[in-house]
CSV table of C-alpha atoms in Angstrom, one decimal:
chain,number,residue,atom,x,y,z
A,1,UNK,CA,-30.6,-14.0,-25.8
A,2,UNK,CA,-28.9,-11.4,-23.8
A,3,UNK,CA,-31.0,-9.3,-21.4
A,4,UNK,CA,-31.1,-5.7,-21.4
A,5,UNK,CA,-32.4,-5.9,-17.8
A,6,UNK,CA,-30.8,-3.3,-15.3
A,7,UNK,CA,-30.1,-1.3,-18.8
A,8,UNK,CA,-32.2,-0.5,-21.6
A,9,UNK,CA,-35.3,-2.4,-20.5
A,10,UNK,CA,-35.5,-0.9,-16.6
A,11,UNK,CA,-34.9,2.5,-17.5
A,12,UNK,CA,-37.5,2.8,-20.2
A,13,UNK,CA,-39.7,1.3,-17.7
A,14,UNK,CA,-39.2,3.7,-14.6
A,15,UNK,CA,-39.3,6.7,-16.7
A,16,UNK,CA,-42.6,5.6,-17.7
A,17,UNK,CA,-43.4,4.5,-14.1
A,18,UNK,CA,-42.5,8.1,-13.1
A,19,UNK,CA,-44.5,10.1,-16.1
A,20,UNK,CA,-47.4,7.7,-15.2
A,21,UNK,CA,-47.2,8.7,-11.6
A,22,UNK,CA,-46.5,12.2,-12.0
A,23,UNK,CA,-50.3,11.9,-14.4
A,24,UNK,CA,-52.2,10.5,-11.6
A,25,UNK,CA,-54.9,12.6,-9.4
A,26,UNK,CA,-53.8,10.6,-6.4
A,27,UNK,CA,-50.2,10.6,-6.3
A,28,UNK,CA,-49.9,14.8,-7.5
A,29,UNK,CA,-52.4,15.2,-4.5
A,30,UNK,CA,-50.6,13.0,-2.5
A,31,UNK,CA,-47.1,14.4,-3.2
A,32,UNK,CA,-48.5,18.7,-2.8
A,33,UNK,CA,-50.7,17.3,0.5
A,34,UNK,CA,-53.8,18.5,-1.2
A,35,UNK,CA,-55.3,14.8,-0.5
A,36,UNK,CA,-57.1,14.8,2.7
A,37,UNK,CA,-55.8,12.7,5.5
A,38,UNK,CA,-59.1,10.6,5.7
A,39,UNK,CA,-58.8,10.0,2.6
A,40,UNK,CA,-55.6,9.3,2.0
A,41,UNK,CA,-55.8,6.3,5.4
A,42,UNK,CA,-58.7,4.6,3.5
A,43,UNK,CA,-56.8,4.7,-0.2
A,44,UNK,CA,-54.0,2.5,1.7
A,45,UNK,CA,-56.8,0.8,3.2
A,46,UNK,CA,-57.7,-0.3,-0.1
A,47,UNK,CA,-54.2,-0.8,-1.1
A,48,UNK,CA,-53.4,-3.0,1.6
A,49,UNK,CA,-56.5,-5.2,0.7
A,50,UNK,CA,-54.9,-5.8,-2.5
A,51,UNK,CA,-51.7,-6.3,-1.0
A,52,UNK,CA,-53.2,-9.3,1.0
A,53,UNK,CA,-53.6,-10.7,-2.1
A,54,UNK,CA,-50.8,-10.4,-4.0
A,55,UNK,CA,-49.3,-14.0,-3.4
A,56,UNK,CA,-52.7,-15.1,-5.7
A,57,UNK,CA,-50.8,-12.9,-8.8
A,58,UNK,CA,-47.8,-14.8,-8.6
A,59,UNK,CA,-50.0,-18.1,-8.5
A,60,UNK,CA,-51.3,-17.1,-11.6
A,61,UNK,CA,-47.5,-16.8,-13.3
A,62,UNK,CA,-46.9,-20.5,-11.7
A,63,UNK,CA,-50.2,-22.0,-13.3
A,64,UNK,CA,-49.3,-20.8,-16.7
A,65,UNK,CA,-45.9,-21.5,-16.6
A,66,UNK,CA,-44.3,-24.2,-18.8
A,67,UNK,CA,-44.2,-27.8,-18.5
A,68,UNK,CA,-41.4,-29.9,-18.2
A,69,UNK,CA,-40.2,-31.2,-21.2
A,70,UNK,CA,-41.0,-28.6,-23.7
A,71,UNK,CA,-38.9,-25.9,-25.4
A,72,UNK,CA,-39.0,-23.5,-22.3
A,73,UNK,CA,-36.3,-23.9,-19.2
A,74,UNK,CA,-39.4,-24.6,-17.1
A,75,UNK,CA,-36.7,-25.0,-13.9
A,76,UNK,CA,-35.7,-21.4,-14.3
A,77,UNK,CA,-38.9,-20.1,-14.4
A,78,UNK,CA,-40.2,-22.3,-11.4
A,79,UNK,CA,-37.3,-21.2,-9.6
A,80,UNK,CA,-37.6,-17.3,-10.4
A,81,UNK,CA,-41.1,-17.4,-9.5
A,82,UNK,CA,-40.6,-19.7,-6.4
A,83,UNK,CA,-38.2,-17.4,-5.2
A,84,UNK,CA,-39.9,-14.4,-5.2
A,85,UNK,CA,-42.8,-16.4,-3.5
A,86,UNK,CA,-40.8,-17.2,-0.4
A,87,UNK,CA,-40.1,-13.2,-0.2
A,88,UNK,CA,-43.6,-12.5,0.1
A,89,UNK,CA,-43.7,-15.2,2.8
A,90,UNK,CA,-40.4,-14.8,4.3
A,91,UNK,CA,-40.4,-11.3,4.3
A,92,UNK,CA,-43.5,-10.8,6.8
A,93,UNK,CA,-44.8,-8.4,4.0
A,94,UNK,CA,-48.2,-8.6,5.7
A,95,UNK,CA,-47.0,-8.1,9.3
A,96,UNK,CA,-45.2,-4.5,7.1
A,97,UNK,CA,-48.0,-3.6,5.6
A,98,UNK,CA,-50.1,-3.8,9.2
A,99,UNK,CA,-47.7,-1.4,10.9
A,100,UNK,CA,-47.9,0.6,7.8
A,101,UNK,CA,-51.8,1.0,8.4
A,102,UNK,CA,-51.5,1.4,12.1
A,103,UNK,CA,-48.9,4.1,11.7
A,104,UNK,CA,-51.5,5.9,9.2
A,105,UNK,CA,-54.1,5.8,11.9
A,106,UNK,CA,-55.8,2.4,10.9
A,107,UNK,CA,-55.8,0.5,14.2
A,108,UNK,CA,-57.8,-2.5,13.1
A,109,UNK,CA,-57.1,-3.2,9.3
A,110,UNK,CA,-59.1,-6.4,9.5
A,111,UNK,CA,-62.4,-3.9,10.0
A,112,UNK,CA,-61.3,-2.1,6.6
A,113,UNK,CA,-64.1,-3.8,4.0
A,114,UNK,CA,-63.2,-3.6,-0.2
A,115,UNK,CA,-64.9,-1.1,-2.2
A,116,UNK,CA,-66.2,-2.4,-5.6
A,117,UNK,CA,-63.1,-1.2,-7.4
A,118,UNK,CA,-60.8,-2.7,-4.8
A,119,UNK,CA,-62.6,-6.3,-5.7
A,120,UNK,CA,-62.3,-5.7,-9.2
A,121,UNK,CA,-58.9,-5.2,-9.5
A,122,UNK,CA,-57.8,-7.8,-6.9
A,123,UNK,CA,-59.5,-10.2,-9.4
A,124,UNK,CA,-58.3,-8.9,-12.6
A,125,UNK,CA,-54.7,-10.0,-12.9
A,126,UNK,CA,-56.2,-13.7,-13.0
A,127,UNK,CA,-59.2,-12.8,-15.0
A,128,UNK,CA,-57.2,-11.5,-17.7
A,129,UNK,CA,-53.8,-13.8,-17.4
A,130,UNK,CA,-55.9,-17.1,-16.9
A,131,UNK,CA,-57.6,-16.6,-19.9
A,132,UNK,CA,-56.6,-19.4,-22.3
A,133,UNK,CA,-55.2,-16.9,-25.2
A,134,UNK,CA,-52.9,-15.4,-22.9
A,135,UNK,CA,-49.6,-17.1,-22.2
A,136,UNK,CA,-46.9,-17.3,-19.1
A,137,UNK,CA,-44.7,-14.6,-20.4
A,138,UNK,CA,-47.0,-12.0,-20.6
A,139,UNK,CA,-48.1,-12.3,-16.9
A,140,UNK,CA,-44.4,-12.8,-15.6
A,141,UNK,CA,-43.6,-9.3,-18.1
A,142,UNK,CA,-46.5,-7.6,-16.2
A,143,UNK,CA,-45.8,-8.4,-13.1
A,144,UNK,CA,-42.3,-7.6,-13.7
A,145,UNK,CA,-43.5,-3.7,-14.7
A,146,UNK,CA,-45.1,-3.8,-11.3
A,147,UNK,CA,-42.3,-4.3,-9.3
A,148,UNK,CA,-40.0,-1.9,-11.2
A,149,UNK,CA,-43.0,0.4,-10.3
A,150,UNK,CA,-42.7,-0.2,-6.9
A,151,UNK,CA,-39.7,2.0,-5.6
A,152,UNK,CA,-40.7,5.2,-7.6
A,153,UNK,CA,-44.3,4.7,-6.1
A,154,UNK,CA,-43.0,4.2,-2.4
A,155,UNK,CA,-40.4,7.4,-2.8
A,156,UNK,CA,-43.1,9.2,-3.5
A,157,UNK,CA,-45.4,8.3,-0.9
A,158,UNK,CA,-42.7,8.3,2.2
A,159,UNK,CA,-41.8,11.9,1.1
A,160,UNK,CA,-45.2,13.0,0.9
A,161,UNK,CA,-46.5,11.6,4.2
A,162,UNK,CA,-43.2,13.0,6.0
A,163,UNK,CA,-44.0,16.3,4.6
A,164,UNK,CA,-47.2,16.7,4.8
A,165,UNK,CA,-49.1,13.9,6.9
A,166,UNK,CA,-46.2,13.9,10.4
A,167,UNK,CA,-46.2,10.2,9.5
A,168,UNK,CA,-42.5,9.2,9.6
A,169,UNK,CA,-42.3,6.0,10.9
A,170,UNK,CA,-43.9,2.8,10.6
A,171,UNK,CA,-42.9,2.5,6.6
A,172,UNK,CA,-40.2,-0.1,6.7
A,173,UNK,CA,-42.9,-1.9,4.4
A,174,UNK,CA,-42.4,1.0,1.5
A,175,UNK,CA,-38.7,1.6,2.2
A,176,UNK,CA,-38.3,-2.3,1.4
A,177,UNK,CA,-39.4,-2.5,-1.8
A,178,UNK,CA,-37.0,0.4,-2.5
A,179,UNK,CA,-34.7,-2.0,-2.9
A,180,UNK,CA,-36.3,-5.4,-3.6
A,181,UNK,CA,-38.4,-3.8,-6.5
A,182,UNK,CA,-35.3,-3.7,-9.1
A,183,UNK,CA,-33.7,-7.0,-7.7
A,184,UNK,CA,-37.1,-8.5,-7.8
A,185,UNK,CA,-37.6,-6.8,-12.0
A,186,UNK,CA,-34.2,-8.4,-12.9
A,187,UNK,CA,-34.8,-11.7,-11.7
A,188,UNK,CA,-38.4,-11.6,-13.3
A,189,UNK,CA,-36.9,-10.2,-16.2
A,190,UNK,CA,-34.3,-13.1,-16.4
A,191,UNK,CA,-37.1,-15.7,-16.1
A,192,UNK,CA,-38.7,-13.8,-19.4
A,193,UNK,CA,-35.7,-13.7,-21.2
A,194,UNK,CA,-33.7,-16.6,-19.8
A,195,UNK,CA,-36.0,-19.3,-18.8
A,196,UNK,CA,-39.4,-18.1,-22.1
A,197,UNK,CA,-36.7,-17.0,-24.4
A,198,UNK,CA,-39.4,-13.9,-24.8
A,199,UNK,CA,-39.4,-11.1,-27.3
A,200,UNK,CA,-38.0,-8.1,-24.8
A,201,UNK,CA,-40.1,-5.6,-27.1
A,202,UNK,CA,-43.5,-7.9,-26.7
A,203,UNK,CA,-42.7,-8.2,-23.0
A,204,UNK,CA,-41.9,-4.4,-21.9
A,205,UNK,CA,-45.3,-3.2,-23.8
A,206,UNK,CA,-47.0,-5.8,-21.7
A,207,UNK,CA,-44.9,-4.0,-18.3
A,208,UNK,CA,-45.7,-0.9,-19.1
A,209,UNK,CA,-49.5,-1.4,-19.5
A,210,UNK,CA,-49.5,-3.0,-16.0
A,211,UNK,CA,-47.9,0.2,-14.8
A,212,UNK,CA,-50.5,2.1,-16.3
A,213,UNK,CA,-53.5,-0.4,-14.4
A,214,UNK,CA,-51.9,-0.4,-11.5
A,215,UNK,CA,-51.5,3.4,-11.3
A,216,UNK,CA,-55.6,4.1,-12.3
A,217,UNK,CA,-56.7,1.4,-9.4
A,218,UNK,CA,-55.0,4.0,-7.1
A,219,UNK,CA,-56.5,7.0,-8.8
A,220,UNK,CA,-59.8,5.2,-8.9
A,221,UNK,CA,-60.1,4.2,-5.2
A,222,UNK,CA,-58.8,7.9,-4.6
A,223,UNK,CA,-61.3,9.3,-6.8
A,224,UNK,CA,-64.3,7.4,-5.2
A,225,UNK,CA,-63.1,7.6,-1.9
A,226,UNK,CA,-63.6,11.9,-2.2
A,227,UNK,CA,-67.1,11.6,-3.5
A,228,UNK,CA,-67.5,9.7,-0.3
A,229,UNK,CA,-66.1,12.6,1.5
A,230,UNK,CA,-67.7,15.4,-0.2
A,231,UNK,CA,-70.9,13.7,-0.5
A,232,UNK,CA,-70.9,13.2,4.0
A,233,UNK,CA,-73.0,15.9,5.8
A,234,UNK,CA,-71.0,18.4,7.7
């Protein structure tokens, strides 16, 4: 089967990426400066607690991935998955993601404790792509849709917080995955594709609704985040 990764596929999925974005409370305060600066530290508080966790999601694509011996080129997707393992590692993403926070104004992000919604969707990528009815592809396609997520997301974000926050350095961590985000979508795509021999039409609904959860976690940690604020005496 011949991939429409890079083509057909990645562009239907960052247009959505970018209409989804340009829906959310967070990222159209974010992007006009009307989020507050409190708030706006503890949303990437919350992020990075989710980021901590991100290796677990690709640990979920690795459990349900194929066993030798059966249809699937279970070496290509080990490899693809593998690979982008050793990034997270290799990369110091967490070291990143520190100087991010510390930039932001966060000088000990190991003080910075989950809210409930933070928990929840930490937990729900294996809750829902563990579940026995659910197969490898599907998590692999919706992690995918994350990553081609990524580098509109970060775009967004470093122009907002140069314009409107003074913060303009520190954010090597968002203007990596500017880059990695499509290389990392291509070879995730090539595992579907390639290594699942996946329907590309199953597989980008499945991307896009990840876009979609991923996008309301930030909206939802924003949202509760300015109760908080309005809700604190003056």
């Amino acid at each position: 089967m011949t991939s429409l990764a890079g083509s057909a596929v990645s562009a239907d999925l960052l247009a959505h990426a970018q209409v989804t974005l340009d829906d959310s409370a967070f990222f159209s305060d974010l992007r006009t400066g009307k989020a507050p600066i409190e708030v706006v530290r503890d949303v990437f508080g919350q992020y990075y607690l989710w980021r901590n966790q991100f290796h677990r999601w690709l640990g979920v694509c690795v459990v349900k991935s194929p066993a030798f011996g059966t249809e699937f080129d279970a070496s290509r997707v080990l490899s693809g998955l593998t690979a982008h393992i050793e990034e997270e590692v290799g990369g110091d993403h967490h070291g990143l993601a520190v100087r991010m926070l510390r930039a932001l104004g966060v000088q000990r992000p190991s003080s910075v404790a989950p809210l409930p919604v933070t928990a929840a969707y930490c937990a729900s990528f294996p809750d829902r792509f563990l579940a026995p009815e659910r197969d490898g592809a599907e998590a692999v396609a919706a992690l995918a849709g994350r990553e081609i997520a990524s580098p509109v997301r970060n775009r967004v974000v470093i122009d907002a917080l140069a314009a409107h926050y003074g913060v303009v350095s520190g954010l090597d961590f968002l203007s990596l995955h500017e880059t990695k985000g499509p290389e990392t979508f291509a070879a995730l795509w090539d595992v579907l594709v390639n290594g699942y021999f996946a329907d590309e039409a199953l597989m980008e609904r499945a991307a896009r609704r990840e876009i979609g959860e991923h996008v309301a976690f930030w909206d939802e940690v924003y949202a509760q985040l300015s109760r908080t604020l309005t809700a604190a005496p003056a």
